[in-house]
Each structure stands twice: as C-alpha cells, then as structure tokens.
PDB file of C-alpha atoms and ligand atoms in Angstrom:
ATOM      1  CA  MET A  46      -6.418 -17.740  -2.029  1.00 43.00           C
ATOM      2  CA  THR A  47      -9.211 -17.157  -3.951  1.00 43.00           C
ATOM      3  CA  THR A  48     -12.397 -16.750  -1.835  1.00 49.00           C
ATOM      4  CA  THR A  49     -13.066 -14.241   1.113  1.00 57.00           C
ATOM      5  CA  ASN A  50     -13.023 -15.516   4.452  1.00 55.00           C
ATOM      6  CA  GLU A  51     -12.805 -12.804   7.366  1.00 64.00           C
ATOM      7  CA  LYS A  52     -14.102 -15.382  10.186  1.00 76.00           C
ATOM      8  CA  GLU A  53     -12.025 -14.712  13.167  1.00 81.00           C
ATOM      9  CA  ASN A  54      -9.266 -17.437  13.818  1.00 90.00           C
ATOM     10  CA  CYS A  55      -9.486 -18.686  10.274  1.00 92.00           C
ATOM     11  CA  PRO A  56      -6.655 -18.219   7.835  1.00 94.00           C
ATOM     12  CA  ALA A  57      -6.646 -15.179   5.555  1.00 93.00           C
ATOM     13  CA  ASP A  58      -7.495 -15.651   1.870  1.00 93.00           C
ATOM     14  CA  SER A  59      -6.360 -13.212  -0.421  1.00 91.00           C
ATOM     15  CA  VAL A  60      -8.570 -10.662  -0.268  1.00 94.00           C
ATOM     16  CA  ALA A  61      -8.521 -10.388   3.927  1.00 94.00           C
ATOM     17  CA  LEU A  62      -4.636 -10.675   3.799  1.00 94.00           C
ATOM     18  CA  GLY A  63      -4.649  -7.993   0.964  1.00 96.00           C
ATOM     19  CA  ARG A  64      -6.894  -5.673   2.897  1.00 96.00           C
ATOM     20  CA  ALA A  65      -4.630  -6.110   6.005  1.00 96.00           C
ATOM     21  CA  ALA A  66      -1.691  -6.044   3.960  1.00 97.00           C
ATOM     22  CA  TRP A  67      -2.772  -2.306   2.147  1.00 98.00           C
ATOM     23  CA  THR A  68      -3.544  -1.267   5.627  1.00 98.00           C
ATOM     24  CA  LEU A  69       0.028  -1.937   7.238  1.00 98.00           C
ATOM     25  CA  LEU A  70       1.722  -0.727   4.182  1.00 98.00           C
ATOM     26  CA  HIS A  71      -0.217   3.182   3.692  1.00 98.00           C
ATOM     27  CA  THR A  72      -0.185   3.667   7.486  1.00 98.00           C
ATOM     28  CA  THR A  73       3.219   3.070   7.335  1.00 98.00           C
ATOM     29  CA  ALA A  74       3.901   5.453   4.741  1.00 98.00           C
ATOM     30  CA  ALA A  75       1.628   7.694   6.470  1.00 98.00           C
ATOM     31  CA  TYR A  76       3.366   7.868   9.356  1.00 98.00           C
ATOM     32  CA  TYR A  77       7.125   7.834   7.629  1.00 98.00           C
ATOM     33  CA  PRO A  78       8.695  11.192   8.348  1.00 98.00           C
ATOM     34  CA  ASP A  79       8.734  14.571   5.964  1.00 98.00           C
ATOM     35  CA  ARG A  80      11.985  14.561   5.966  1.00 98.00           C
ATOM     36  CA  PRO A  81      13.474  11.277   6.520  1.00 98.00           C
ATOM     37  CA  ALA A  82      17.401  10.882   7.541  1.00 98.00           C
ATOM     38  CA  PRO A  83      19.362   8.308   5.420  1.00 98.00           C
ATOM     39  CA  SER A  84      19.004   5.879   7.546  1.00 98.00           C
ATOM     40  CA  GLN A  85      15.353   5.949   7.957  1.00 98.00           C
ATOM     41  CA  MET A  86      15.022   6.237   3.495  1.00 98.00           C
ATOM     42  CA  ASP A  87      17.771   2.870   3.618  1.00 98.00           C
ATOM     43  CA  SER A  88      15.588   1.346   6.344  1.00 98.00           C
ATOM     44  CA  MET A  89      12.541   1.933   4.140  1.00 98.00           C
ATOM     45  CA  ARG A  90      13.894   0.412   0.990  1.00 97.00           C
ATOM     46  CA  LEU A  91      14.879  -2.536   2.578  1.00 97.00           C
ATOM     47  CA  PHE A  92      11.333  -2.965   3.834  1.00 97.00           C
ATOM     48  CA  MET A  93       9.660  -2.647   0.694  1.00 96.00           C
ATOM     49  CA  SER A  94      11.956  -4.909  -1.061  1.00 94.00           C
ATOM     50  CA  THR A  95      11.755  -7.670   1.498  1.00 95.00           C
ATOM     51  CA  PHE A  96       8.335  -7.073   1.583  1.00 95.00           C
ATOM     52  CA  ALA A  97       7.719  -7.234  -2.323  1.00 93.00           C
ATOM     53  CA  ASP A  98       9.941 -10.463  -1.992  1.00 92.00           C
ATOM     54  CA  ASN A  99       8.193 -12.583   1.203  1.00 93.00           C
ATOM     55  CA  TYR A 100       4.499 -11.268   0.127  1.00 91.00           C
ATOM     56  CA  PRO A 101       2.380 -14.668  -0.344  1.00 87.00           C
ATOM     57  CA  CYS A 102       1.510 -15.599  -3.916  1.00 77.00           C
ATOM     58  CA  PHE A 103       1.199 -12.614  -5.844  1.00 80.00           C
ATOM     59  CA  LYS A 104       4.969 -11.394  -7.440  1.00 82.00           C
ATOM     60  CA  ASP A 105       3.546  -8.506  -9.738  1.00 88.00           C
ATOM     61  CA  PHE A 106       4.455  -5.894  -6.848  1.00 89.00           C
ATOM     62  CA  LYS A 107       7.958  -7.195  -7.165  1.00 89.00           C
ATOM     63  CA  GLN A 108       7.654  -6.472 -10.874  1.00 91.00           C
ATOM     64  CA  TYR A 109       6.597  -3.000 -10.555  1.00 91.00           C
ATOM     65  CA  MET A 110       9.146  -2.090  -7.975  1.00 91.00           C
ATOM     66  CA  ALA A 111      11.869  -3.093 -10.444  1.00 91.00           C
ATOM     67  CA  GLU A 112       9.993  -0.594 -13.292  1.00 94.00           C
ATOM     68  CA  GLU A 113       9.410   1.794 -10.580  1.00 95.00           C
ATOM     69  CA  PRO A 114      11.317   1.862  -7.704  1.00 96.00           C
ATOM     70  CA  VAL A 115      10.115   3.242  -4.302  1.00 97.00           C
ATOM     71  CA  ARG A 116      10.329   6.636  -3.459  1.00 98.00           C
ATOM     72  CA  VAL A 117      11.668   7.455   0.179  1.00 98.00           C
ATOM     73  CA  GLY A 118      12.596  10.887  -0.108  1.00 98.00           C
ATOM     74  CA  SER A 119       9.668  12.424   2.124  1.00 98.00           C
ATOM     75  CA  ARG A 120       6.004  10.982   3.256  1.00 98.00           C
ATOM     76  CA  LYS A 121       4.209  12.595   0.387  1.00 98.00           C
ATOM     77  CA  LYS A 122       6.456  11.025  -2.098  1.00 98.00           C
ATOM     78  CA  LEU A 123       6.478   7.538  -0.769  1.00 98.00           C
ATOM     79  CA  SER A 124       2.545   7.681  -0.136  1.00 98.00           C
ATOM     80  CA  GLU A 125       1.951   9.017  -3.301  1.00 98.00           C
ATOM     81  CA  TRP A 126       4.392   5.967  -4.737  1.00 98.00           C
ATOM     82  CA  LEU A 127       2.207   3.285  -2.822  1.00 98.00           C
ATOM     83  CA  CYS A 128      -1.082   4.804  -4.011  1.00 98.00           C
ATOM     84  CA  LYS A 129       0.276   4.045  -7.537  1.00 97.00           C
ATOM     85  CA  GLN A 130       1.358   0.848  -6.944  1.00 96.00           C
ATOM     86  CA  HIS A 131      -1.575  -0.125  -5.387  1.00 97.00           C
ATOM     87  CA  ASN A 132      -3.716   1.721  -8.845  1.00 97.00           C
ATOM     88  CA  LYS A 133      -1.711  -0.832 -10.589  1.00 96.00           C
ATOM     89  CA  VAL A 134      -3.035  -3.981  -8.717  1.00 95.00           C
ATOM     90  CA  ASN A 135      -6.649  -2.216  -8.818  1.00 97.00           C
ATOM     91  CA  GLU A 136      -6.172  -2.062 -12.681  1.00 96.00           C
ATOM     92  CA  LYS A 137      -5.496  -5.742 -13.179  1.00 94.00           C
ATOM     93  CA  LEU A 138      -7.943  -6.799 -10.911  1.00 95.00           C
ATOM     94  CA  GLY A 139     -10.588  -4.169 -12.681  1.00 97.00           C
ATOM     95  CA  LYS A 140     -11.327  -2.519  -9.786  1.00 98.00           C
ATOM     96  CA  PRO A 141     -11.338   1.679  -9.631  1.00 98.00           C
ATOM     97  CA  SER A 142      -8.529   3.112  -9.622  1.00 98.00           C
ATOM     98  CA  PHE A 143      -7.985   5.809  -6.508  1.00 98.00           C
ATOM     99  CA  ASP A 144      -7.278   9.502  -6.571  1.00 98.00           C
ATOM    100  CA  CYS A 145      -3.942   9.754  -5.435  1.00 98.00           C
ATOM    101  CA  LYS A 146      -4.260  13.300  -4.276  1.00 97.00           C
ATOM    102  CA  LEU A 147      -6.367  11.562  -1.301  1.00 95.00           C
ATOM    103  CA  VAL A 148      -4.471   9.057   0.214  1.00 97.00           C
ATOM    104  CA  LEU A 149      -3.419  11.015   3.005  1.00 96.00           C
ATOM    105  CA  ASP A 150      -6.908  12.021   3.814  1.00 94.00           C
ATOM    106  CA  ARG A 151      -7.494   8.229   3.762  1.00 95.00           C
ATOM    107  CA  TRP A 152      -4.699   7.060   5.304  1.00 97.00           C
ATOM    108  CA  LEU A 153      -3.611   9.751   7.651  1.00 96.00           C
ATOM    109  CA  GLN A 154      -5.786  12.542   8.592  1.00 92.00           C
ATOM    110  CA  GLY A 155      -9.514  10.570   8.176  1.00 89.00           C
ATOM    111  CA  SER A 156     -10.762  13.449   6.614  1.00 80.00           C
ATOM    112  CA  LEU A 157     -13.257  11.567   3.990  1.00 71.00           C
ATOM    113  CA  LYS A 158     -16.752  12.156   5.013  1.00 72.00           C
ATOM    114  CA  GLU A 159     -17.429   8.361   6.081  1.00 77.00           C
ATOM    115  CA  CYS A 160     -14.995   8.752   9.027  1.00 82.00           C
ATOM    116  CA  ASN A 161     -16.623  11.473  10.989  1.00 74.00           C
ATOM    117  CA  GLN A 162     -19.971   9.762  11.047  1.00 69.00           C
TER     118      GLN A 162
HETATM  119  C1  LIG B 770       1.384  -5.823  -2.721  1.00 90.51           C
HETATM  120  C2  LIG B 770      -0.267  -6.628  -2.893  1.00 90.51           C
HETATM  121  C3  LIG B 770      -0.503  -7.306  -4.569  1.00 90.51           C
HETATM  122  C4  LIG B 770      -1.182  -7.547  -4.504  1.00 90.51           C
HETATM  123  N1  LIG B 770      -1.715  -8.623  -5.406  1.00 90.51           N
HETATM  124  C5  LIG B 770      -2.752  -9.038  -6.061  1.00 90.51           C
HETATM  125  C6  LIG B 770      -3.146  -9.654  -7.211  1.00 90.51           C
HETATM  126  O1  LIG B 770      -2.307 -10.224  -8.003  1.00 90.51           O
HETATM  127  N2  LIG B 770      -4.195 -10.589  -7.227  1.00 90.51           N
HETATM  128  C7  LIG B 770      -5.128 -10.456  -6.694  1.00 90.51           C
HETATM  129  O2  LIG B 770      -6.442 -11.228  -6.940  1.00 90.51           O
HETATM  130  N3  LIG B 770      -4.993 -10.117  -5.016  1.00 90.51           N
HETATM  131  C8  LIG B 770      -4.063  -9.419  -5.066  1.00 90.51           C
HETATM  132  N4  LIG B 770      -3.932  -8.409  -3.809  1.00 90.51           N
HETATM  133  C9  LIG B 770      -5.086  -8.004  -2.778  1.00 90.51           C
HETATM  134  C10 LIG B 770      -5.578  -6.660  -3.848  1.00 90.51           C
HETATM  135  O3  LIG B 770      -4.842  -6.153  -3.639  1.00 90.51           O
HETATM  136  C11 LIG B 770      -7.287  -6.707  -2.337  1.00 90.51           C
HETATM  137  O4  LIG B 770      -6.367  -6.120  -1.238  1.00 90.51           O
HETATM  138  C12 LIG B 770      -7.911  -7.376  -2.502  1.00 90.51           C
HETATM  139  O5  LIG B 770      -8.764  -7.922  -3.216  1.00 90.51           O
HETATM  140  C13 LIG B 770      -9.414  -6.801  -1.466  1.00 90.51           C
HETATM  141  O6  LIG B 770      -9.694  -5.572  -2.412  1.00 90.51           O
HETATM  142  P1  LIG B 770     -10.458  -4.307  -1.586  1.00 90.51           P
HETATM  143  O7  LIG B 770     -11.859  -4.053  -2.866  1.00 90.51           O
HETATM  144  O8  LIG B 770     -11.316  -4.456  -0.029  1.00 90.51           O
HETATM  145  O9  LIG B 770      -9.625  -3.283  -1.133  1.00 90.51           O
HETATM  146  P2  LIG B 770      -8.151  -3.293  -1.361  1.00 90.51           P
HETATM  147  O10 LIG B 770      -7.526  -3.282  -2.720  1.00 90.51           O
HETATM  148  O11 LIG B 770      -7.183  -3.957  -0.411  1.00 90.51           O
HETATM  149  O12 LIG B 770      -7.936  -1.740  -0.600  1.00 90.51           O
HETATM  150  C14 LIG B 770      -8.231  -1.355   0.707  1.00 90.51           C
HETATM  151  C15 LIG B 770      -8.747   0.097   0.898  1.00 90.51           C
HETATM  152  O13 LIG B 770      -7.363   0.548   0.461  1.00 90.51           O
HETATM  153  C16 LIG B 770      -8.220   1.900  -0.439  1.00 90.51           C
HETATM  154  N5  LIG B 770      -7.471   2.278  -1.094  1.00 90.51           N
HETATM  155  C17 LIG B 770      -8.046   1.456  -2.640  1.00 90.51           C
HETATM  156  N6  LIG B 770      -6.828   2.029  -3.396  1.00 90.51           N
HETATM  157  C18 LIG B 770      -5.918   2.468  -3.158  1.00 90.51           C
HETATM  158  C19 LIG B 770      -4.741   3.475  -3.368  1.00 90.51           C
HETATM  159  N7  LIG B 770      -4.676   3.272  -4.682  1.00 90.51           N
HETATM  160  N8  LIG B 770      -3.966   3.757  -2.926  1.00 90.51           N
HETATM  161  C20 LIG B 770      -4.376   3.989  -1.781  1.00 90.51           C
HETATM  162  N9  LIG B 770      -5.737   3.474  -0.838  1.00 90.51           N
HETATM  163  C21 LIG B 770      -6.174   2.774  -1.323  1.00 90.51           C
HETATM  164  C22 LIG B 770      -9.410   2.272  -0.188  1.00 90.51           C
HETATM  165  O14 LIG B 770     -10.179   2.864   1.026  1.00 90.51           O
HETATM  166  C23 LIG B 770     -10.019   0.328  -0.049  1.00 90.51           C
HETATM  167  O15 LIG B 770     -11.166   0.275   0.666  1.00 90.51           O
HETATM  168  C24 LIG B 770      -2.792  -7.568  -3.692  1.00 90.51           C
HETATM  169  C25 LIG B 770      -2.249  -7.063  -2.372  1.00 90.51           C
HETATM  170  C26 LIG B 770      -0.977  -6.471  -2.205  1.00 90.51           C
HETATM  171  C27 LIG B 770      -0.845  -5.251  -0.817  1.00 90.51           C
END
C-alpha cells in the first residue's frame, strides 16, 4: 500500500485509506461530548484501542497509544490528543506538523478560510 489510488470502486491505498481514517477519527473526536459520561469514556477507550489493533499495516499508532494513553475526559482533550498522535505520524512521514490549537476549527467549526469560499 504505497501509491495513491482514489479511483472510484478501486481498493484504497495507504494515502486514500489514511485520509479516510483520519477523517473518521478526527470527526468522531470533534463530536465527542464536552462532558462525557463514564460509559462514553469507556466506549471511546475501547474504540481507539480496537481501531489501533485493527488498522491495516501500520502498527506505530498502537505504540504511540501505549506511550501516551488516549485522553477521554472531554471533546477538547480527545481532539488534542488525537492531533498529537496524527502529528507523530506526520513527523515520521516528513509532513508538516498541524497546529493543534486549530483542531476543532478544522474538524468541527469549519472556520478556516478555505471552508467559506
Ligand atoms: C492511525 C494511522 C497511522 C498511519 N500510519 C502511517 C504510516 O506509518 N506510514 C504511512 O505511509 N502512512 C500512514 N498513515 C497514512 C498517513 O497518515 C496519511 O493519511 C496519508 O499519507 C495521506 O496524507 P495527507 O497528506 O493526505 O493528509 P493526512 O495526514 O491524511 O491528513 C488529512 C487532513 O488532516 C488534517 N491534519 C493533518 N495533520 C493533522 C493533525 N495533526 N491533527 C488534525 N488534523 C490534521 C489536514 O487538514 C489534512 O489535510 C496512517 C494513517 C492513520 C490513520
């Protein structure tokens, strides 16, 4: 899984799968409650852990989670934690780091200028 293949009805490569997976993860975090109930915190821990166990090919995410466990205390904490984990992958791939102060602008409010054009 090393090339880009976003053709309709074709298997996803690492780039297409990665974009889709980050969209799912960040959007899920963006809609997580500000004040989650204990059952929601347990459920989110389980979701992230099973995601990391099952995401194809790249096992570093599991290692990152072992080093820095998921923060499920609130939407902001979860979104910032996920942003940090994404930045670890970005760094590994030589991509620019994302400013985690903007993570909810990017994934919830859509207030970055390109969303309003
Ligand atoms: C858990 C996981 C592990 C991965 N591990 C690998 C790997 O080991 N090797 C590999 O080749 N690929 C890996 N990928 C795929 C890789 O991270 C990218 O998704 C892929 O290379 C496509 O990159 P992209 O430049 O389109 O943007 P992506 O990194 O997919 O990001 C999508 C969008 O998210 C936003 N964004 C960028 N950084 C952040 C951030 N820190 N926080 C919030 N939003 C952000 C930007 O708007 C960006 O356009 C992994 C993906 C996931 C989900």
